[in-house]
Coordinates of C-alpha atoms and ligand atoms in Angstrom, one line a residue:
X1 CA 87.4 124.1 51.8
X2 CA 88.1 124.2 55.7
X3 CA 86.1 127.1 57.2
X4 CA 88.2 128.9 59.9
X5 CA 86.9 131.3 62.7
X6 CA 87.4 134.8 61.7
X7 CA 84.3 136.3 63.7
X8 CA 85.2 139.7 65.7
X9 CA 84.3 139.0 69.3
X10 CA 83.3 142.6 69.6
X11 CA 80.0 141.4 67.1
X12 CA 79.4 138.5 69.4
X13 CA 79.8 140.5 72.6
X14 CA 79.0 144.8 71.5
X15 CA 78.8 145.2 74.6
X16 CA 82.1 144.3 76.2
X17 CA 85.2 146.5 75.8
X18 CA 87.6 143.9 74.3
X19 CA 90.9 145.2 72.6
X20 CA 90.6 146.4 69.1
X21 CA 93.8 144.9 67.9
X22 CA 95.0 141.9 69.9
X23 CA 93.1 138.5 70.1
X24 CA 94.2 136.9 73.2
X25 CA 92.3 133.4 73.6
X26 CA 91.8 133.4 77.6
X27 CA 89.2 131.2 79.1
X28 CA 87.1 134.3 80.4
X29 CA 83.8 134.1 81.0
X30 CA 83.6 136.6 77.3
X31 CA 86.0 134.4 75.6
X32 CA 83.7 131.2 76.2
X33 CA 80.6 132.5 75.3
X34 CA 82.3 134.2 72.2
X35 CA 83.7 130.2 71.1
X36 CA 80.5 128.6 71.9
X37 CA 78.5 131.1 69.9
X38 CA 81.4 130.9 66.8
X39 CA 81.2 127.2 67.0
X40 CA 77.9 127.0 67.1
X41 CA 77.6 129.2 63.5
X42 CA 80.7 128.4 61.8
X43 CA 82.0 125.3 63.3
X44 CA 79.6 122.6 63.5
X45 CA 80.8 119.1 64.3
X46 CA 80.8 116.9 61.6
X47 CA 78.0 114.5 61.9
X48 CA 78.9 111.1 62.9
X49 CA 77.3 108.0 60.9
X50 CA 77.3 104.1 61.2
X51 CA 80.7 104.2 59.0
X52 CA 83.0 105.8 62.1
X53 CA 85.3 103.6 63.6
X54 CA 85.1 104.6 67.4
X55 CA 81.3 104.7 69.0
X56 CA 80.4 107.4 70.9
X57 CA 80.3 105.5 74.5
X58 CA 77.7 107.6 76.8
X59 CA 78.6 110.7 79.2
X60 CA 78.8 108.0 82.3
X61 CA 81.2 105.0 80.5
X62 CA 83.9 107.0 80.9
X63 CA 83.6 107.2 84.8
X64 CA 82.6 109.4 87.4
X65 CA 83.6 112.1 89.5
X66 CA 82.7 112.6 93.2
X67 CA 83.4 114.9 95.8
X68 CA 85.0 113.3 98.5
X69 CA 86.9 114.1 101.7
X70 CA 90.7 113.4 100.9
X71 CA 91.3 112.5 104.8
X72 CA 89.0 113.6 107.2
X73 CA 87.0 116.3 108.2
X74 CA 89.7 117.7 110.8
X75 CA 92.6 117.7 108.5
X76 CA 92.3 121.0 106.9
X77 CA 95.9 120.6 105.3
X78 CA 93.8 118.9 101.9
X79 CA 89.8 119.4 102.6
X80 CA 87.5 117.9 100.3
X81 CA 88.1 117.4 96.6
X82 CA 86.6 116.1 93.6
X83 CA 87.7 113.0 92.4
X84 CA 87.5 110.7 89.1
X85 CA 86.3 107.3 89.6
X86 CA 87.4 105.7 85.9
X87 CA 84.4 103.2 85.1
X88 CA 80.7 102.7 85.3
X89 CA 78.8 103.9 88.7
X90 CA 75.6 103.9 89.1
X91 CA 73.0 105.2 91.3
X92 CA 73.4 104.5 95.0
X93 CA 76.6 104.7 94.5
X94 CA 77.1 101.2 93.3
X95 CA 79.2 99.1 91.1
X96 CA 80.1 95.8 90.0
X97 CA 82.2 94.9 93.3
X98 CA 80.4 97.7 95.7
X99 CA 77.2 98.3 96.8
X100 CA 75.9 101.5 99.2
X101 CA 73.8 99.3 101.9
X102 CA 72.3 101.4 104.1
X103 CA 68.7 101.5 105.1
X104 CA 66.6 103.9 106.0
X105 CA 68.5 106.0 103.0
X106 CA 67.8 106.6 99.6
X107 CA 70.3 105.6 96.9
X108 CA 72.0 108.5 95.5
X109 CA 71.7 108.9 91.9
X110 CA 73.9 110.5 90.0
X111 CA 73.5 113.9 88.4
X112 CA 73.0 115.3 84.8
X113 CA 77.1 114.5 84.0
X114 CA 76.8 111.0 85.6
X115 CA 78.8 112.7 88.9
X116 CA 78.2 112.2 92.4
X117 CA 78.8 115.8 93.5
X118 CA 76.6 116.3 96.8
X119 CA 77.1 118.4 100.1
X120 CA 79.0 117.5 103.0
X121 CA 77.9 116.6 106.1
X122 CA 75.0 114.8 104.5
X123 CA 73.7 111.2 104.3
X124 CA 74.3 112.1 100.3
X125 CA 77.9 112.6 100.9
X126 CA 78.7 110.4 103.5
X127 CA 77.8 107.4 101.0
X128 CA 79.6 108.6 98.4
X129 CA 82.5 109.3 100.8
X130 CA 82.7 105.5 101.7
X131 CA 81.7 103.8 98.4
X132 CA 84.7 106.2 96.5
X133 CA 87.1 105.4 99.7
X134 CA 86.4 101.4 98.9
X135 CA 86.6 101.6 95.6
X136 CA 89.7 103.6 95.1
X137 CA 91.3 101.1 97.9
X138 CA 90.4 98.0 95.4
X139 CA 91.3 99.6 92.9
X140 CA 94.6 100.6 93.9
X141 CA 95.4 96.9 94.5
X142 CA 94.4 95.9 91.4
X143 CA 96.5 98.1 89.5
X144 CA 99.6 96.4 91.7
X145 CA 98.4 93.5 90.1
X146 CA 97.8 94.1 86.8
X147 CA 100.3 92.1 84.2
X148 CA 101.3 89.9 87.3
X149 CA 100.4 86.3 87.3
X150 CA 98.2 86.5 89.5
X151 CA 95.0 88.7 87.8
X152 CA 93.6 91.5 88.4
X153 CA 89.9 91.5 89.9
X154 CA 91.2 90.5 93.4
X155 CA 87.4 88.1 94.4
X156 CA 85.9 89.2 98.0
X157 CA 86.6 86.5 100.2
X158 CA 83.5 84.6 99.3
X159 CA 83.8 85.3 95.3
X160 CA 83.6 82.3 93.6
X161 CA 82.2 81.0 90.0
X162 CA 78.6 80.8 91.4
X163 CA 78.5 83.9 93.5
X164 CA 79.7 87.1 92.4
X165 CA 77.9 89.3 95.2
X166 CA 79.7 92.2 95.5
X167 CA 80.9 94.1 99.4
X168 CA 78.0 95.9 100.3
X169 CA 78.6 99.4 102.6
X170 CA 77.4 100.9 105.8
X171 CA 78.2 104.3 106.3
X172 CA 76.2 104.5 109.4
X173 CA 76.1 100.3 110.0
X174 CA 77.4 100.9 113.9
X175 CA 75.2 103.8 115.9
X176 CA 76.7 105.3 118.9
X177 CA 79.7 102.6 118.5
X178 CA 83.6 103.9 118.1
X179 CA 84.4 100.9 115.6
X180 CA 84.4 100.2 112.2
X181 CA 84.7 96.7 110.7
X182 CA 85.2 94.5 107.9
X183 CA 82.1 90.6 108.4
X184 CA 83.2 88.8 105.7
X185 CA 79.9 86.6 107.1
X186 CA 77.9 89.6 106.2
X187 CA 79.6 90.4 103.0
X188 CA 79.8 93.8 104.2
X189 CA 81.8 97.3 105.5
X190 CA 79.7 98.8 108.6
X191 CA 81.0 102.1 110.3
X192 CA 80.1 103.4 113.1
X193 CA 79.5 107.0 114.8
X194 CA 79.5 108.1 118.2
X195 CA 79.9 111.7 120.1
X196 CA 83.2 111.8 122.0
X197 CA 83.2 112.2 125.9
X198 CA 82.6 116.0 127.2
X199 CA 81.9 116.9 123.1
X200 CA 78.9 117.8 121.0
X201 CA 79.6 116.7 117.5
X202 CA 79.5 113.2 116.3
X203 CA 82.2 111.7 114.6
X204 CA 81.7 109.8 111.6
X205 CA 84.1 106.7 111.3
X206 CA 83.0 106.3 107.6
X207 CA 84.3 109.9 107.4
X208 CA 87.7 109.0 107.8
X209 CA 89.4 108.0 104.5
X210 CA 92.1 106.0 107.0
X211 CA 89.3 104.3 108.5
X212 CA 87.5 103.3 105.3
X213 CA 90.5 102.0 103.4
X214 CA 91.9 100.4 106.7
X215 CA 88.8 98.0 106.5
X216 CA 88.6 97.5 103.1
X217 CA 92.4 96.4 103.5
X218 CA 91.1 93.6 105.6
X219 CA 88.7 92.7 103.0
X220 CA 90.8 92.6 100.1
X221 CA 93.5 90.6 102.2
X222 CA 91.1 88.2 103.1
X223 CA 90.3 87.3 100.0
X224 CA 93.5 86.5 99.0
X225 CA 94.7 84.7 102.2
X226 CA 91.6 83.6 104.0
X227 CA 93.1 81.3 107.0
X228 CA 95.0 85.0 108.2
X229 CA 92.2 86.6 109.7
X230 CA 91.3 83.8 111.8
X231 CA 92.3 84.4 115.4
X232 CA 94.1 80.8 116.1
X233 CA 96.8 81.8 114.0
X234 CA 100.3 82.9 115.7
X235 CA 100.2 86.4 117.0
X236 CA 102.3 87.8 114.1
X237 CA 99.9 86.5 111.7
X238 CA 97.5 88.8 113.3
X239 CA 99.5 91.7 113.1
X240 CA 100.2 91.1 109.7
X241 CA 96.6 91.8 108.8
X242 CA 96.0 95.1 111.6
X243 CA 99.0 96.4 110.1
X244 CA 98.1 96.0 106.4
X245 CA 95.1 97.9 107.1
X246 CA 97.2 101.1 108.1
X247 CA 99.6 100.5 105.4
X248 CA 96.5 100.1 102.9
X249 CA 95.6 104.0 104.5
X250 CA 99.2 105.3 103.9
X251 CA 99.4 103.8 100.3
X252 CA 96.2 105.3 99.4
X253 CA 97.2 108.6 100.2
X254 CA 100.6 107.9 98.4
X255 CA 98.5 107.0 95.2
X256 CA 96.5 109.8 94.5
X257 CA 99.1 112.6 93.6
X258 CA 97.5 115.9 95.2
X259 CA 98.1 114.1 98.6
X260 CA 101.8 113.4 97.5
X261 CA 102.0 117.2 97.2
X262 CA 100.7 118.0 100.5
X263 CA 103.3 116.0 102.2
X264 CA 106.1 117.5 100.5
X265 CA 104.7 120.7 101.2
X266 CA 104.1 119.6 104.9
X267 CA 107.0 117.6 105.4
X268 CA 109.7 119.6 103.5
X269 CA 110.1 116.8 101.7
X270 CA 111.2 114.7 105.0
X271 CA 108.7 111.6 105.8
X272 CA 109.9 111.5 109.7
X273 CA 108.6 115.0 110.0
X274 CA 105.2 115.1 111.2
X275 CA 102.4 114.7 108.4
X276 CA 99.1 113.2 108.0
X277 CA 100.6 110.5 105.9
X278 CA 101.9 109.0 109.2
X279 CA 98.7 110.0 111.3
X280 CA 95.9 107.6 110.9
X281 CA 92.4 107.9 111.5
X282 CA 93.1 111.9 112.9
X283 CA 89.9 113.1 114.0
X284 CA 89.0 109.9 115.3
X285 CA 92.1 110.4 117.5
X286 CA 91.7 113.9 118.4
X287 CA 88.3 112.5 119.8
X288 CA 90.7 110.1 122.4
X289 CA 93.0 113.2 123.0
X290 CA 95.8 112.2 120.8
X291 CA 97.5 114.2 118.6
X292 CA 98.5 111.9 116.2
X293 CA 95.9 110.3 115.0
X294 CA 94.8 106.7 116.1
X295 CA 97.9 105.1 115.1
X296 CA 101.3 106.8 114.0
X297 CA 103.0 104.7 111.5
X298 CA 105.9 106.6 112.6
X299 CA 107.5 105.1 115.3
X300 CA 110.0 103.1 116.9
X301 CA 108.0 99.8 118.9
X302 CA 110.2 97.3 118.3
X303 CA 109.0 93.1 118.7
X304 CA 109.9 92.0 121.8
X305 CA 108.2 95.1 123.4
X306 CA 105.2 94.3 121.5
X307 CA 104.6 90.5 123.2
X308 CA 101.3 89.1 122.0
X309 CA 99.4 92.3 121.6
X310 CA 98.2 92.2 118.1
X311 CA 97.7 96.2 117.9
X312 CA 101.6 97.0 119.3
X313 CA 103.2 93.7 117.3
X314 CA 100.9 95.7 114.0
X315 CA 102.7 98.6 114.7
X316 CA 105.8 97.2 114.0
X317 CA 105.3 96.1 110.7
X318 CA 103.6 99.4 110.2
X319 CA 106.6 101.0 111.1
X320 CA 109.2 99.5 109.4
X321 CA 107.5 99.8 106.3
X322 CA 107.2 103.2 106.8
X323 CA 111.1 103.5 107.5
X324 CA 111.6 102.2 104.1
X325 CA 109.2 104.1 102.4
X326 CA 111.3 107.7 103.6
X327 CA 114.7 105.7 103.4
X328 CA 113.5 104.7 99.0
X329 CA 112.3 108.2 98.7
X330 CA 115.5 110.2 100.3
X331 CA 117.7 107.8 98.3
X332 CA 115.6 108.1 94.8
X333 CA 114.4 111.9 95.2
X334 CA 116.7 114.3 93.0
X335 CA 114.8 117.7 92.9
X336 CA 117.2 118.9 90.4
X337 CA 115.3 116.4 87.8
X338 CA 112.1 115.5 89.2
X339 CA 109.2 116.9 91.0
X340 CA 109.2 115.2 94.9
X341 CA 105.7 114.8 94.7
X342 CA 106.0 112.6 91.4
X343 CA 108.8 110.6 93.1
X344 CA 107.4 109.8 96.4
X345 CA 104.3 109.4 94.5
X346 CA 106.3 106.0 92.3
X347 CA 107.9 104.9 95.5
X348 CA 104.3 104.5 97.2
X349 CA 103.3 102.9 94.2
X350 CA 106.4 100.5 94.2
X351 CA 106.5 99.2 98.0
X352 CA 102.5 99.0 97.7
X353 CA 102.9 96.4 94.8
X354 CA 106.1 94.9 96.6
X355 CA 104.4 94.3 100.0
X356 CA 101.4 93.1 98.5
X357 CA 103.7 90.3 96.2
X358 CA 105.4 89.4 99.1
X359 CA 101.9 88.8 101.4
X360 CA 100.6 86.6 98.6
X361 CA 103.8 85.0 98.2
X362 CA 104.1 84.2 101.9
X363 CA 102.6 80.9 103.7
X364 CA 98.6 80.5 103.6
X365 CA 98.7 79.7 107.5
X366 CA 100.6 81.1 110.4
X367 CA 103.1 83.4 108.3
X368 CA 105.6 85.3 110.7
X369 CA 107.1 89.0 110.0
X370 CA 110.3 87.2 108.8
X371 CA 108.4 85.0 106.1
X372 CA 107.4 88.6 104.1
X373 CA 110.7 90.5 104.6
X374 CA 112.5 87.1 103.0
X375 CA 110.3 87.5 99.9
X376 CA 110.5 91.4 99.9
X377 CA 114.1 90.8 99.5
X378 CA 113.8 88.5 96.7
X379 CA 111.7 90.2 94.7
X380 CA 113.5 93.6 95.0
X381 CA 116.6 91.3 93.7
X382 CA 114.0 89.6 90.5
X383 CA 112.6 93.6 89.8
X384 CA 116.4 94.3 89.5
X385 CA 116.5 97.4 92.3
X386 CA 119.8 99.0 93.0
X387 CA 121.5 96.9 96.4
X388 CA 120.0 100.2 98.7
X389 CA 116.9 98.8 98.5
X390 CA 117.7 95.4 100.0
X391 CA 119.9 97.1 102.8
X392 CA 116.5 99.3 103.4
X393 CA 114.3 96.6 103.9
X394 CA 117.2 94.4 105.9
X395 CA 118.2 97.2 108.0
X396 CA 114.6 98.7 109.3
X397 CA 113.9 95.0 109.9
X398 CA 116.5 94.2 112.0
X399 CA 116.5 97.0 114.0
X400 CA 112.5 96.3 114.7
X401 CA 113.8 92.9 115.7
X402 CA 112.2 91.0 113.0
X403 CA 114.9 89.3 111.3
X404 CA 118.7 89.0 112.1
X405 CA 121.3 90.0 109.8
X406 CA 124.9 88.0 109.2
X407 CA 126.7 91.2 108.6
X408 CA 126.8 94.5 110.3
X409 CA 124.1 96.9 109.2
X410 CA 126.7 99.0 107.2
X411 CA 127.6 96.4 105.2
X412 CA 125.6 95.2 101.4
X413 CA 123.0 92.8 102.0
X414 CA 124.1 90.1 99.5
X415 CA 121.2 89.0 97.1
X416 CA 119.8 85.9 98.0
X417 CA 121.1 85.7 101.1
X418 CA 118.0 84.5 103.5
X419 CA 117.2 86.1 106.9
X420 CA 116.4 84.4 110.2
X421 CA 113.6 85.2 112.4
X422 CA 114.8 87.3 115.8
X423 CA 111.7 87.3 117.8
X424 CA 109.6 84.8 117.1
X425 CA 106.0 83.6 118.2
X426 CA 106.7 81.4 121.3
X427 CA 104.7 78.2 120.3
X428 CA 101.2 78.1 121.1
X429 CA 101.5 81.7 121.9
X430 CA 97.5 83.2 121.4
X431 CA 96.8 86.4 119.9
X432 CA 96.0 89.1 121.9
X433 CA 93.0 91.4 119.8
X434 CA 91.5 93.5 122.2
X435 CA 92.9 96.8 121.2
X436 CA 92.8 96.2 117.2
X437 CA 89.5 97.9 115.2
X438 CA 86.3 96.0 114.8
X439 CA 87.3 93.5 112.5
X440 CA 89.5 91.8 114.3
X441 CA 86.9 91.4 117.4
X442 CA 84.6 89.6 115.5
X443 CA 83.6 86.3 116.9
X444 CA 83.5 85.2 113.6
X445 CA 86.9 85.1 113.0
X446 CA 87.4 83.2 116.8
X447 CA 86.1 79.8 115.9
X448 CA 83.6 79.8 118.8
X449 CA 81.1 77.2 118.2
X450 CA 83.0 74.6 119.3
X451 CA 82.7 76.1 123.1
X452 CA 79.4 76.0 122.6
X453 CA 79.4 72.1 121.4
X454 CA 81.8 71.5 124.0
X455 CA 79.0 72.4 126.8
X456 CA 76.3 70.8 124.8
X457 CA 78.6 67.6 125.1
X458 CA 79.2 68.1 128.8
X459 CA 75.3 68.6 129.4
X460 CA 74.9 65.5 127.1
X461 CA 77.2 63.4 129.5
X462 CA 75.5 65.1 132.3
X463 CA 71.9 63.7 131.9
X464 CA 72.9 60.5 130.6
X465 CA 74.6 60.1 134.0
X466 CA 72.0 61.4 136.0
X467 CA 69.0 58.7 134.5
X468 CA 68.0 61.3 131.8
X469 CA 69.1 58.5 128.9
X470 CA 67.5 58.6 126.1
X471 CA 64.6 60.5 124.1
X472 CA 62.0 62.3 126.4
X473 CA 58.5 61.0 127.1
X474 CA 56.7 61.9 124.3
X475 CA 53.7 64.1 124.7
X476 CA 49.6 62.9 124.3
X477 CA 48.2 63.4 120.8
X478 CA 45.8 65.5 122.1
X479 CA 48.5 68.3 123.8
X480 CA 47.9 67.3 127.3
X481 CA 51.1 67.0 129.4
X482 CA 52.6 64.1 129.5
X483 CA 51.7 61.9 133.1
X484 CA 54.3 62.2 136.2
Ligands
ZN1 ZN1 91.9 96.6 111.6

């Protein structure tokens, strides 16, 4: 016979004034103690045995919670939350795909419930911070994968059957630099810190959850188009890349559904209003004197006043995605049915896995602006969205000057129809990387060696012309120089 609970509370608790006749079950601190003690004598769990179907998987299999800034320090608007990780971290943080790298520190390990639950404004937090910010990033863009053709683990650039090594992470991998970047070289994420002119406090790039996911966008788009990142590709090519690392930022926040709330709150539910979504990297920027962070996706640069510079011709891109994002969630929001938060939350999720379709379906070298927006506007067609969605993407396009459209604006894009490029790359035109982050400075990703053989060459020609030919004199056994 099933035993049911029919202990007074007052016999648990004599001490505490509860109401004689009413039992109401709230989760007071009384009400607790008064189930745990019941359960504990009347309802004990039934004792599991080799014969159950479902193992008991241990406290840490079913994944982790950290505490974790939600953008950065400065942006009081959302602070620091906890957070669920689903899967297996272990200490340091670390994972399959993710290693904390820093030296000098001690891995963190995780506490009694498996969590990674430390203090802010500590080496503790700051590498849980970064580790949580990279792996939410990956896998965001696995999920937008997942069912696709293409798989789901999404390899680091230098994944292959034989090596498996995972990114590794450098909270503090740049001291007293204002950069962050992305070696794919070094297998690694570095971050660095600084104090600001005419300040006091240091700013923390790995702080930043713009500036973390940012470079772990490069990361993750490099491993699926390697050729991109490397700087002898057309300027748009370039921009492609700067700019998916902002969009990465903006579809991070869009993913995780307490910062969907905050910028309907903030926004009124209107994405051209100002909002952190738009602001990247804020305290970063507030350390330059800008008031919008260090980019604002919102904006109106358009191609031809962007030229060669990698940074401006990114912000384009940036931009026009952005355009579309407010234009699919005015035209899909209906308040009267759904919660705004849950729809602009879907839409993030939609363009994410859209845009990041189109980039893989796009050229493997020198892809232009026009090359994505042609397959963003035949997949929308495939996936079967209403004809708004094509105008969207056509429209914000063509008024950044990236494509051309046959009709006038006001008129249906018709499906299938094919845009042309507007600006384009003038040929041979070089990319211009100076005011991009970190990663895109890196001479690795310049192809420099060959300068360097070139001038090895010339010297070579050099001292064969000047009676140098040959090998030199070779030196006495016995270490003596070699006679004049
Ligand atoms: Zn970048």
């Amino acid at each position: 016979m099933e035993h049911t609970v029919s202990l007074p509370v007052a016999e648990v608790l004599p001490e505490r004034a509860l109401p004689p006749v009413s039992f109401i079950p709230t989760p007071s601190a009384p009400y607790r103690q008064h189930r745990k003690a019941s359960q504990l004598v009347f309802e004990p769990g039934r004792p599991r045995s080799a014969l159950d179907a479902e193992p008991v998987p241990p406290t840490y299999a079913n994944g982790t919670r950290v505490l974790m800034w939600k953008q950065d320090p400065s942006v009081g608007e959302i602070g620091a939350r906890k957070a669920f990780l689903p899967g297996i971290v272990l200490d340091g943080p670390r994972d399959a795909r993710i290693v904390f790298g820093q030296p000098g520190i001690s891995p963190v390990p995780p506490n009694a419930f498996g969590d990674f639950v430390t203090m802010p404004d500590t080496p503790q937090f700051d590498a849980v911070h970064t580790f949580a910010v990279v792996r939410q990033t990956l896998t965001m863009y696995q999920r937008a994968l997942a069912g696709g053709d293409s798989g789901t683990p999404l390899p680091w650039q230098w994944n292959s059957s034989v090596d498996t090594t995972p990114i590794e992470v450098f909270p503090y991998g740049l001291p007293n630099i204002m950069n962050a970047f992305y070696s794919r070289s070094q297998c690694c994420l570095k971050f660095g810190d600084f104090i600001p002119t005419g300040q006091n406090e240091r700013v923390y790039t790995c702080r930043s959850f713009d500036i973390v996911s940012h470079e772990t966008g490069h990361a993750v788009l490099d491993g699926l188009k390697p050729d991109w990142l490397l700087a002898d590709n057309p300027p748009q090519t370039g921009g492609l890349h700067e700019s998916f690392g902002d969009l990465t930022a903006i579809f991070l926040s869009l993913s995780q559904l307490d910062q969907c709330e905050a910028i309907v709150a903030q926004t009124k539910a209107n994405l051209h209003d100002k909002t952190f979504l738009a602001d990247i990297a804020e305290q970063f920027g507030l350390a330059l004197g800008r008031s919008n962070g260090l980019r604002n996706a919102d904006n109106d640069i358009t191609l031809s006043q962007a030229g060669t510079e990698v940074h401006a011709l990114s912000q384009v891109f940036t931009g026009a995605i952005y355009d579309i994002l407010a234009d699919l969630f005015a035209l899909e929001r209906d308040p009267a049915v759904r919660d705004d938060a849950a729809v602009l939350h879907e839409m993030g999720g939609y363009l994410r896995g859209l845009l990041l379709r189109a980039l893989i379906a796009s050229p493997e070298h020198a892809p232009g602006y026009a090359d994505v927006v042609n397959h963003m506007l035949r997949l929308v067609t495939e996936d079967a969205r209403p004809v708004q969605y094509r105008n969207a993407i056509r429209n914000r396009f063509t008024v950044r000057e990236v494509v051309l459209s046959p009709v006038p604006l006001d008129q249906d894009h018709v499906a299938g129809v094919g845009l042309e490029a507007a600006v384009r790359d003038a040929p041979g035109a070089v990319q211009d990387r100076r005011a991009c982050c970190g990663t895109m400075n890196l001479a690795e990703y310049f192809a420099l060696d060959h300068f360097i053989d070139d001038e090895l060459q010339a010297l070579a020609q050099w001292c064969a012309a000047h009676g140098r030919s040959g090998a030199p004199p070779a030196l006495p056994s016995d270490g003596s120089p070699p006679p004049a």
